[in-house]
PDB file of C-alpha atoms in Angstrom:
ATOM      1  CA  UNK A   1     -17.941  14.372  19.775  1.00  0.00           C
ATOM      2  CA  UNK A   2     -15.136  11.900  18.145  1.00  0.00           C
ATOM      3  CA  UNK A   3     -14.590  11.544  14.126  1.00  0.00           C
ATOM      4  CA  UNK A   4     -13.312   8.300  13.010  1.00  0.00           C
ATOM      5  CA  UNK A   5     -12.117   9.203   9.027  1.00  0.00           C
ATOM      6  CA  UNK A   6     -11.961   6.200   6.836  1.00  0.00           C
ATOM      7  CA  UNK A   7      -9.564   6.205   3.353  1.00  0.00           C
ATOM      8  CA  UNK A   8     -12.328   4.074   0.538  1.00  0.00           C
ATOM      9  CA  UNK A   9     -10.296   2.580  -2.076  1.00  0.00           C
ATOM     10  CA  UNK A  10      -9.581  -0.036  -4.282  1.00  0.00           C
ATOM     11  CA  UNK A  11      -9.947  -1.339  -7.514  1.00  0.00           C
ATOM     12  CA  UNK A  12     -13.776  -0.894  -8.057  1.00  0.00           C
ATOM     13  CA  UNK A  13     -16.562   0.409  -5.821  1.00  0.00           C
ATOM     14  CA  UNK A  14     -20.392  -0.077  -5.407  1.00  0.00           C
ATOM     15  CA  UNK A  15     -23.388   1.966  -3.194  1.00  0.00           C
ATOM     16  CA  UNK A  16     -26.634   1.244  -4.268  1.00  0.00           C
ATOM     17  CA  UNK A  17     -29.848   2.726  -2.293  1.00  0.00           C
ATOM     18  CA  UNK A  18     -32.075   2.105  -4.897  1.00  0.00           C
ATOM     19  CA  UNK A  19     -30.591  -1.524  -6.747  1.00  0.00           C
ATOM     20  CA  UNK A  20     -33.685  -4.209  -7.112  1.00  0.00           C
ATOM     21  CA  UNK A  21     -34.435  -7.752  -8.915  1.00  0.00           C
ATOM     22  CA  UNK A  22     -31.687  -7.411 -12.245  1.00  0.00           C
ATOM     23  CA  UNK A  23     -30.532  -3.870 -11.424  1.00  0.00           C
ATOM     24  CA  UNK A  24     -27.843  -3.272  -9.118  1.00  0.00           C
ATOM     25  CA  UNK A  25     -27.128   0.263  -9.866  1.00  0.00           C
ATOM     26  CA  UNK A  26     -24.378   2.886  -7.422  1.00  0.00           C
ATOM     27  CA  UNK A  27     -24.463   5.998  -5.793  1.00  0.00           C
ATOM     28  CA  UNK A  28     -21.266   8.471  -7.219  1.00  0.00           C
ATOM     29  CA  UNK A  29     -20.530   8.475  -3.939  1.00  0.00           C
ATOM     30  CA  UNK A  30     -20.685   5.568  -0.491  1.00  0.00           C
ATOM     31  CA  UNK A  31     -23.793   5.082   1.184  1.00  0.00           C
ATOM     32  CA  UNK A  32     -24.483   5.007   5.019  1.00  0.00           C
ATOM     33  CA  UNK A  33     -26.150   1.767   4.440  1.00  0.00           C
ATOM     34  CA  UNK A  34     -23.106   0.422   2.857  1.00  0.00           C
ATOM     35  CA  UNK A  35     -20.665   2.166   5.638  1.00  0.00           C
ATOM     36  CA  UNK A  36     -22.237   1.234   8.413  1.00  0.00           C
ATOM     37  CA  UNK A  37     -22.251  -1.958   7.177  1.00  0.00           C
ATOM     38  CA  UNK A  38     -18.852  -2.026   7.083  1.00  0.00           C
ATOM     39  CA  UNK A  39     -18.374  -1.004  10.750  1.00  0.00           C
ATOM     40  CA  UNK A  40     -21.209  -3.425  11.842  1.00  0.00           C
ATOM     41  CA  UNK A  41     -18.938  -6.655   9.903  1.00  0.00           C
ATOM     42  CA  UNK A  42     -15.839  -5.491  11.145  1.00  0.00           C
ATOM     43  CA  UNK A  43     -17.524  -5.730  15.002  1.00  0.00           C
ATOM     44  CA  UNK A  44     -18.155  -9.201  14.402  1.00  0.00           C
ATOM     45  CA  UNK A  45     -21.866  -8.786  13.933  1.00  0.00           C
ATOM     46  CA  UNK A  46     -24.799 -10.408  13.058  1.00  0.00           C
ATOM     47  CA  UNK A  47     -27.549  -9.819  10.624  1.00  0.00           C
ATOM     48  CA  UNK A  48     -29.858  -9.601  12.539  1.00  0.00           C
ATOM     49  CA  UNK A  49     -27.647  -7.190  15.178  1.00  0.00           C
ATOM     50  CA  UNK A  50     -29.284  -3.817  16.960  1.00  0.00           C
ATOM     51  CA  UNK A  51     -26.940  -1.538  14.217  1.00  0.00           C
ATOM     52  CA  UNK A  52     -29.851   1.605  16.487  1.00  0.00           C
ATOM     53  CA  UNK A  53     -25.910   2.513  17.492  1.00  0.00           C
ATOM     54  CA  UNK A  54     -24.249   2.702  14.551  1.00  0.00           C
ATOM     55  CA  UNK A  55     -27.688   4.602  12.592  1.00  0.00           C
ATOM     56  CA  UNK A  56     -26.978   7.326  15.103  1.00  0.00           C
ATOM     57  CA  UNK A  57     -23.843   8.218  13.902  1.00  0.00           C
ATOM     58  CA  UNK A  58     -23.318  10.892  11.662  1.00  0.00           C
ATOM     59  CA  UNK A  59     -21.944  10.722   8.335  1.00  0.00           C
ATOM     60  CA  UNK A  60     -20.261  12.339   5.608  1.00  0.00           C
ATOM     61  CA  UNK A  61     -18.174  11.901   2.682  1.00  0.00           C
ATOM     62  CA  UNK A  62     -15.974  13.187   0.840  1.00  0.00           C
ATOM     63  CA  UNK A  63     -14.902  13.136  -2.533  1.00  0.00           C
ATOM     64  CA  UNK A  64     -11.209  12.529  -3.762  1.00  0.00           C
ATOM     65  CA  UNK A  65     -11.142  10.953  -6.492  1.00  0.00           C
ATOM     66  CA  UNK A  66     -14.529  10.568  -8.483  1.00  0.00           C
ATOM     67  CA  UNK A  67     -13.857   7.053 -10.564  1.00  0.00           C
ATOM     68  CA  UNK A  68     -16.009   6.643 -13.519  1.00  0.00           C
ATOM     69  CA  UNK A  69     -19.292   4.062 -14.024  1.00  0.00           C
ATOM     70  CA  UNK A  70     -18.347   0.644 -15.219  1.00  0.00           C
ATOM     71  CA  UNK A  71     -21.359  -1.975 -15.910  1.00  0.00           C
ATOM     72  CA  UNK A  72     -20.746  -6.020 -16.073  1.00  0.00           C
ATOM     73  CA  UNK A  73     -23.596  -8.128 -16.372  1.00  0.00           C
ATOM     74  CA  UNK A  74     -23.858 -11.267 -13.483  1.00  0.00           C
ATOM     75  CA  UNK A  75     -24.942 -14.968 -14.414  1.00  0.00           C
ATOM     76  CA  UNK A  76     -24.582 -17.251 -11.463  1.00  0.00           C
ATOM     77  CA  UNK A  77     -26.726 -20.698 -10.805  1.00  0.00           C
ATOM     78  CA  UNK A  78     -28.896 -21.472  -7.737  1.00  0.00           C
ATOM     79  CA  UNK A  79     -27.496 -23.392  -4.878  1.00  0.00           C
ATOM     80  CA  UNK A  80     -29.536 -26.365  -4.528  1.00  0.00           C
ATOM     81  CA  UNK A  81     -31.833 -26.679  -8.174  1.00  0.00           C
ATOM     82  CA  UNK A  82     -28.370 -25.921 -10.289  1.00  0.00           C
ATOM     83  CA  UNK A  83     -30.811 -23.467 -12.314  1.00  0.00           C
ATOM     84  CA  UNK A  84     -29.610 -20.761 -14.791  1.00  0.00           C
ATOM     85  CA  UNK A  85     -30.577 -16.903 -12.700  1.00  0.00           C
ATOM     86  CA  UNK A  86     -32.253 -14.413 -14.660  1.00  0.00           C
ATOM     87  CA  UNK A  87     -29.253 -12.604 -15.900  1.00  0.00           C
ATOM     88  CA  UNK A  88     -28.150  -8.906 -14.259  1.00  0.00           C
ATOM     89  CA  UNK A  89     -26.573  -6.062 -14.087  1.00  0.00           C
ATOM     90  CA  UNK A  90     -24.783  -4.923 -12.001  1.00  0.00           C
ATOM     91  CA  UNK A  91     -22.860  -0.732 -11.687  1.00  0.00           C
ATOM     92  CA  UNK A  92     -19.357   0.129 -10.297  1.00  0.00           C
ATOM     93  CA  UNK A  93     -16.963   2.573  -9.301  1.00  0.00           C
ATOM     94  CA  UNK A  94     -13.524   1.635 -11.444  1.00  0.00           C
ATOM     95  CA  UNK A  95     -10.769   3.975  -9.337  1.00  0.00           C
ATOM     96  CA  UNK A  96     -12.356   6.285  -7.228  1.00  0.00           C
ATOM     97  CA  UNK A  97     -10.929   7.301  -3.651  1.00  0.00           C
ATOM     98  CA  UNK A  98     -13.365   8.713  -0.589  1.00  0.00           C
ATOM     99  CA  UNK A  99     -12.364   9.823   2.522  1.00  0.00           C
ATOM    100  CA  UNK A 100     -15.612   8.783   4.779  1.00  0.00           C
ATOM    101  CA  UNK A 101     -16.558  10.137   8.327  1.00  0.00           C
ATOM    102  CA  UNK A 102     -18.331   8.461  10.965  1.00  0.00           C
ATOM    103  CA  UNK A 103     -19.185  11.309  14.121  1.00  0.00           C
ATOM    104  CA  UNK A 104     -20.435   9.743  17.659  1.00  0.00           C
ATOM    105  CA  UNK A 105     -20.019   9.034  21.639  1.00  0.00           C
ATOM    106  CA  UNK A 106     -15.877   8.833  21.900  1.00  0.00           C
ATOM    107  CA  UNK A 107     -16.639   5.483  23.238  1.00  0.00           C
ATOM    108  CA  UNK A 108     -17.807   4.064  20.644  1.00  0.00           C
ATOM    109  CA  UNK A 109     -15.980   5.943  17.933  1.00  0.00           C
ATOM    110  CA  UNK A 110     -12.579   4.667  19.404  1.00  0.00           C
ATOM    111  CA  UNK A 111     -14.397   0.544  19.497  1.00  0.00           C
ATOM    112  CA  UNK A 112     -15.491   1.141  15.094  1.00  0.00           C
ATOM    113  CA  UNK A 113     -11.366   2.109  15.091  1.00  0.00           C
ATOM    114  CA  UNK A 114      -9.789  -0.819  17.220  1.00  0.00           C
ATOM    115  CA  UNK A 115     -12.533  -3.795  14.748  1.00  0.00           C
ATOM    116  CA  UNK A 116     -11.034  -1.921  11.533  1.00  0.00           C
ATOM    117  CA  UNK A 117      -7.741  -2.629  12.579  1.00  0.00           C
ATOM    118  CA  UNK A 118      -8.316  -6.338  13.532  1.00  0.00           C
ATOM    119  CA  UNK A 119     -12.027  -6.725  11.361  1.00  0.00           C
ATOM    120  CA  UNK A 120     -13.997  -9.358  12.772  1.00  0.00           C
ATOM    121  CA  UNK A 121     -15.401 -10.185   8.522  1.00  0.00           C
ATOM    122  CA  UNK A 122     -13.355  -8.857   5.744  1.00  0.00           C
ATOM    123  CA  UNK A 123     -14.463  -6.000   4.670  1.00  0.00           C
ATOM    124  CA  UNK A 124     -15.285  -4.424   1.491  1.00  0.00           C
ATOM    125  CA  UNK A 125     -17.015  -1.352  -0.577  1.00  0.00           C
ATOM    126  CA  UNK A 126     -20.527  -2.273  -0.714  1.00  0.00           C
ATOM    127  CA  UNK A 127     -19.759  -6.011  -2.402  1.00  0.00           C
ATOM    128  CA  UNK A 128     -18.336  -8.798  -1.501  1.00  0.00           C
ATOM    129  CA  UNK A 129     -16.672  -8.496  -4.411  1.00  0.00           C
ATOM    130  CA  UNK A 130     -14.201  -4.807  -4.319  1.00  0.00           C
ATOM    131  CA  UNK A 131     -11.998  -5.661  -1.939  1.00  0.00           C
ATOM    132  CA  UNK A 132     -10.461  -2.581  -0.616  1.00  0.00           C
ATOM    133  CA  UNK A 133      -6.377  -1.863  -2.049  1.00  0.00           C
ATOM    134  CA  UNK A 134      -5.165   0.408   0.776  1.00  0.00           C
ATOM    135  CA  UNK A 135      -5.412   0.166   4.737  1.00  0.00           C
ATOM    136  CA  UNK A 136      -9.160   1.543   5.326  1.00  0.00           C
ATOM    137  CA  UNK A 137      -8.302   3.520   9.100  1.00  0.00           C
ATOM    138  CA  UNK A 138      -6.292   6.758   8.285  1.00  0.00           C
ATOM    139  CA  UNK A 139      -5.489   8.073  11.483  1.00  0.00           C
ATOM    140  CA  UNK A 140      -6.795   7.757  15.168  1.00  0.00           C
ATOM    141  CA  UNK A 141     -10.414   8.977  15.993  1.00  0.00           C
ATOM    142  CA  UNK A 142     -10.203  12.429  16.207  1.00  0.00           C
ATOM    143  CA  UNK A 143     -12.116  15.872  18.658  1.00  0.00           C
ATOM    144  CA  UNK A 144     -13.906  18.135  16.419  1.00  0.00           C
ATOM    145  CA  UNK A 145     -17.102  18.596  14.024  1.00  0.00           C
ATOM    146  CA  UNK A 146     -17.562  16.359  11.588  1.00  0.00           C
ATOM    147  CA  UNK A 147     -17.582  18.712   8.635  1.00  0.00           C
ATOM    148  CA  UNK A 148     -15.150  20.361   9.723  1.00  0.00           C
ATOM    149  CA  UNK A 149     -12.491  17.064   9.700  1.00  0.00           C
ATOM    150  CA  UNK A 150     -13.418  16.346   6.378  1.00  0.00           C
ATOM    151  CA  UNK A 151     -12.238  20.104   5.348  1.00  0.00           C
ATOM    152  CA  UNK A 152      -9.072  19.764   6.813  1.00  0.00           C
ATOM    153  CA  UNK A 153      -8.614  16.010   5.561  1.00  0.00           C
ATOM    154  CA  UNK A 154      -5.227  15.338   4.128  1.00  0.00           C
ATOM    155  CA  UNK A 155      -6.179  14.792   0.075  1.00  0.00           C
ATOM    156  CA  UNK A 156      -6.360  10.742  -0.969  1.00  0.00           C
ATOM    157  CA  UNK A 157      -6.184  10.799  -4.683  1.00  0.00           C
ATOM    158  CA  UNK A 158      -3.968   8.779  -6.210  1.00  0.00           C
ATOM    159  CA  UNK A 159      -0.582   9.587  -7.514  1.00  0.00           C
ATOM    160  CA  UNK A 160      -1.231   8.603 -10.994  1.00  0.00           C
ATOM    161  CA  UNK A 161      -4.926  10.740 -11.259  1.00  0.00           C
ATOM    162  CA  UNK A 162      -2.369  13.940  -8.905  1.00  0.00           C
ATOM    163  CA  UNK A 163      -0.477  13.706 -11.893  1.00  0.00           C
ATOM    164  CA  UNK A 164      -3.399  13.464 -14.291  1.00  0.00           C
ATOM    165  CA  UNK A 165      -4.466  16.366 -13.151  1.00  0.00           C
ATOM    166  CA  UNK A 166      -1.636  18.293 -13.648  1.00  0.00           C
ATOM    167  CA  UNK A 167      -0.642  17.417 -17.266  1.00  0.00           C
ATOM    168  CA  UNK A 168      -4.723  18.371 -17.616  1.00  0.00           C
ATOM    169  CA  UNK A 169      -4.198  22.102 -16.690  1.00  0.00           C
ATOM    170  CA  UNK A 170      -0.360  21.997 -18.615  1.00  0.00           C
ATOM    171  CA  UNK A 171      -1.721  21.009 -21.933  1.00  0.00           C
ATOM    172  CA  UNK A 172      -3.424  24.061 -21.645  1.00  0.00           C
ATOM    173  CA  UNK A 173      -0.434  26.460 -20.615  1.00  0.00           C
ATOM    174  CA  UNK A 174      -1.518  26.855 -17.383  1.00  0.00           C
ATOM    175  CA  UNK A 175       0.259  26.129 -14.236  1.00  0.00           C
ATOM    176  CA  UNK A 176      -1.650  23.728 -11.806  1.00  0.00           C
ATOM    177  CA  UNK A 177      -3.353  25.554  -8.354  1.00  0.00           C
ATOM    178  CA  UNK A 178      -1.806  24.380  -5.174  1.00  0.00           C
ATOM    179  CA  UNK A 179      -4.965  23.616  -3.733  1.00  0.00           C
ATOM    180  CA  UNK A 180      -8.248  21.457  -5.098  1.00  0.00           C
ATOM    181  CA  UNK A 181     -11.816  21.260  -5.315  1.00  0.00           C
ATOM    182  CA  UNK A 182     -13.389  18.585  -3.708  1.00  0.00           C
ATOM    183  CA  UNK A 183     -17.721  18.132  -3.121  1.00  0.00           C
ATOM    184  CA  UNK A 184     -18.561  17.452   0.030  1.00  0.00           C
ATOM    185  CA  UNK A 185     -22.238  15.086   1.177  1.00  0.00           C
ATOM    186  CA  UNK A 186     -22.901  15.266   5.336  1.00  0.00           C
ATOM    187  CA  UNK A 187     -25.904  14.362   6.779  1.00  0.00           C
ATOM    188  CA  UNK A 188     -29.123  17.654   6.524  1.00  0.00           C
ATOM    189  CA  UNK A 189     -28.992  18.885  10.363  1.00  0.00           C
ATOM    190  CA  UNK A 190     -32.428  18.368  12.025  1.00  0.00           C
ATOM    191  CA  UNK A 191     -33.475  21.562  10.701  1.00  0.00           C
ATOM    192  CA  UNK A 192     -36.915  22.350   9.204  1.00  0.00           C
ATOM    193  CA  UNK A 193     -35.907  26.106   8.241  1.00  0.00           C
ATOM    194  CA  UNK A 194     -33.228  23.800   6.482  1.00  0.00           C
ATOM    195  CA  UNK A 195     -33.702  21.277   3.416  1.00  0.00           C
ATOM    196  CA  UNK A 196     -32.239  18.840   2.397  1.00  0.00           C
ATOM    197  CA  UNK A 197     -30.150  18.837  -1.410  1.00  0.00           C
ATOM    198  CA  UNK A 198     -30.828  15.632  -2.291  1.00  0.00           C
ATOM    199  CA  UNK A 199     -32.185  11.754  -0.336  1.00  0.00           C
ATOM    200  CA  UNK A 200     -31.260   9.008   0.325  1.00  0.00           C
ATOM    201  CA  UNK A 201     -33.119   5.463   1.670  1.00  0.00           C
ATOM    202  CA  UNK A 202     -29.973   4.447   2.615  1.00  0.00           C
ATOM    203  CA  UNK A 203     -30.350   5.383   7.048  1.00  0.00           C
ATOM    204  CA  UNK A 204     -30.054   1.354   8.080  1.00  0.00           C
ATOM    205  CA  UNK A 205     -32.710  -0.081  10.496  1.00  0.00           C
ATOM    206  CA  UNK A 206     -31.667  -4.345   9.540  1.00  0.00           C
ATOM    207  CA  UNK A 207     -29.393  -6.113   7.089  1.00  0.00           C
ATOM    208  CA  UNK A 208     -31.872  -9.431   8.505  1.00  0.00           C
ATOM    209  CA  UNK A 209     -31.826 -11.239   4.925  1.00  0.00           C
ATOM    210  CA  UNK A 210     -35.382 -12.182   5.808  1.00  0.00           C
ATOM    211  CA  UNK A 211     -36.221  -8.585   6.636  1.00  0.00           C
ATOM    212  CA  UNK A 212     -34.134  -5.477   5.284  1.00  0.00           C
ATOM    213  CA  UNK A 213     -35.536  -2.354   5.960  1.00  0.00           C
ATOM    214  CA  UNK A 214     -33.654   1.408   4.980  1.00  0.00           C
ATOM    215  CA  UNK A 215     -35.463   4.243   6.029  1.00  0.00           C
ATOM    216  CA  UNK A 216     -34.104   7.287   4.030  1.00  0.00           C
ATOM    217  CA  UNK A 217     -31.973   9.966   5.073  1.00  0.00           C
ATOM    218  CA  UNK A 218     -31.118  13.595   3.886  1.00  0.00           C
ATOM    219  CA  UNK A 219     -28.210  14.865   2.368  1.00  0.00           C
ATOM    220  CA  UNK A 220     -26.734  18.249   1.753  1.00  0.00           C
ATOM    221  CA  UNK A 221     -24.010  18.604  -0.556  1.00  0.00           C
ATOM    222  CA  UNK A 222     -21.203  21.279  -0.250  1.00  0.00           C
ATOM    223  CA  UNK A 223     -17.766  21.713  -1.920  1.00  0.00           C
ATOM    224  CA  UNK A 224     -14.379  22.520  -0.067  1.00  0.00           C
ATOM    225  CA  UNK A 225     -10.800  22.827  -1.066  1.00  0.00           C
ATOM    226  CA  UNK A 226      -7.987  20.932   0.143  1.00  0.00           C
ATOM    227  CA  UNK A 227      -3.824  21.915  -0.548  1.00  0.00           C
ATOM    228  CA  UNK A 228      -2.574  19.658  -3.193  1.00  0.00           C
ATOM    229  CA  UNK A 229       0.120  19.354  -1.602  1.00  0.00           C
ATOM    230  CA  UNK A 230       3.431  17.224  -2.550  1.00  0.00           C
ATOM    231  CA  UNK A 231       3.266  13.939  -5.023  1.00  0.00           C
ATOM    232  CA  UNK A 232       3.702  10.845  -2.889  1.00  0.00           C
ATOM    233  CA  UNK A 233       7.167   9.135  -3.849  1.00  0.00           C
ATOM    234  CA  UNK A 234       7.103   6.233  -6.229  1.00  0.00           C
ATOM    235  CA  UNK A 235       9.594   4.336  -4.957  1.00  0.00           C
ATOM    236  CA  UNK A 236       8.218   4.980  -0.980  1.00  0.00           C
ATOM    237  CA  UNK A 237       6.603   1.129  -0.292  1.00  0.00           C
ATOM    238  CA  UNK A 238       2.950   0.970  -0.126  1.00  0.00           C
ATOM    239  CA  UNK A 239       1.825   0.831   3.214  1.00  0.00           C
ATOM    240  CA  UNK A 240       1.406  -2.644   4.976  1.00  0.00           C
ATOM    241  CA  UNK A 241      -2.112  -4.142   4.306  1.00  0.00           C
ATOM    242  CA  UNK A 242      -3.022  -7.940   4.234  1.00  0.00           C
ATOM    243  CA  UNK A 243      -6.770  -8.252   5.040  1.00  0.00           C
ATOM    244  CA  UNK A 244      -6.539 -11.759   6.038  1.00  0.00           C
ATOM    245  CA  UNK A 245      -3.542 -11.885   7.562  1.00  0.00           C
ATOM    246  CA  UNK A 246      -5.800 -13.218  10.409  1.00  0.00           C
ATOM    247  CA  UNK A 247      -7.031 -15.583   9.159  1.00  0.00           C
ATOM    248  CA  UNK A 248      -6.555 -18.699  10.710  1.00  0.00           C
ATOM    249  CA  UNK A 249      -5.278 -20.249   8.146  1.00  0.00           C
ATOM    250  CA  UNK A 250      -7.227 -23.748   7.275  1.00  0.00           C
ATOM    251  CA  UNK A 251      -6.117 -28.067   8.077  1.00  0.00           C
ATOM    252  CA  UNK A 252      -7.218 -29.573   4.707  1.00  0.00           C
ATOM    253  CA  UNK A 253      -8.936 -32.190   6.165  1.00  0.00           C
ATOM    254  CA  UNK A 254      -7.375 -36.391   5.964  1.00  0.00           C
ATOM    255  CA  UNK A 255      -9.601 -38.724   3.700  1.00  0.00           C
TER     256      UNK A 255
END
């Protein structure tokens, strides 16, 4: 199978699986529906498009930097009547970094990779107000099993988070270990003898705003250890990342 790894990093992320009405929560890690939505948008699929091929992809997430939970209050007005809408609570993950992976047929995975390089619709991390701060693609698709590829991927935590980890050990008079322990969330295998650790209603069936539908997905949780690696050089220039660079400028309309 072919595996595509995604780097999901940004000031804010929000991955809701059970958000309803005026309380919009977030899970602790990206949901399958959120990542499938990101991939579908990159390909230019409309809300009512068929998602069966993307939903069938095997999905997993590694939590490289858990971030912290943030609560915000949101106000809005109806676009036609200008009437105030109910005040809502919205929850986010601040300063989090994840490595997500999808696995499937090589041709489809390659097309998804190419779409992320030149997305039709801008990618965002769960909500439109949450753009990525770093390129979503990590590398070209790899051959192998999804779990193995996630275990072998480089640690993508931010430099300041690595420094914080190092400082916490040294305050206790210890040298930081050469590896770091990370949580893995993987699609539960189709094995009747192995029950999933948790279940989420985040299997996308339709993003049509007239009738959104999501199915249940079993998730198995485990851990992995990856090399901590050297801290990125502070003098190294950031990778090129301008998600709007491919948009055609709007020509001002003459009055």
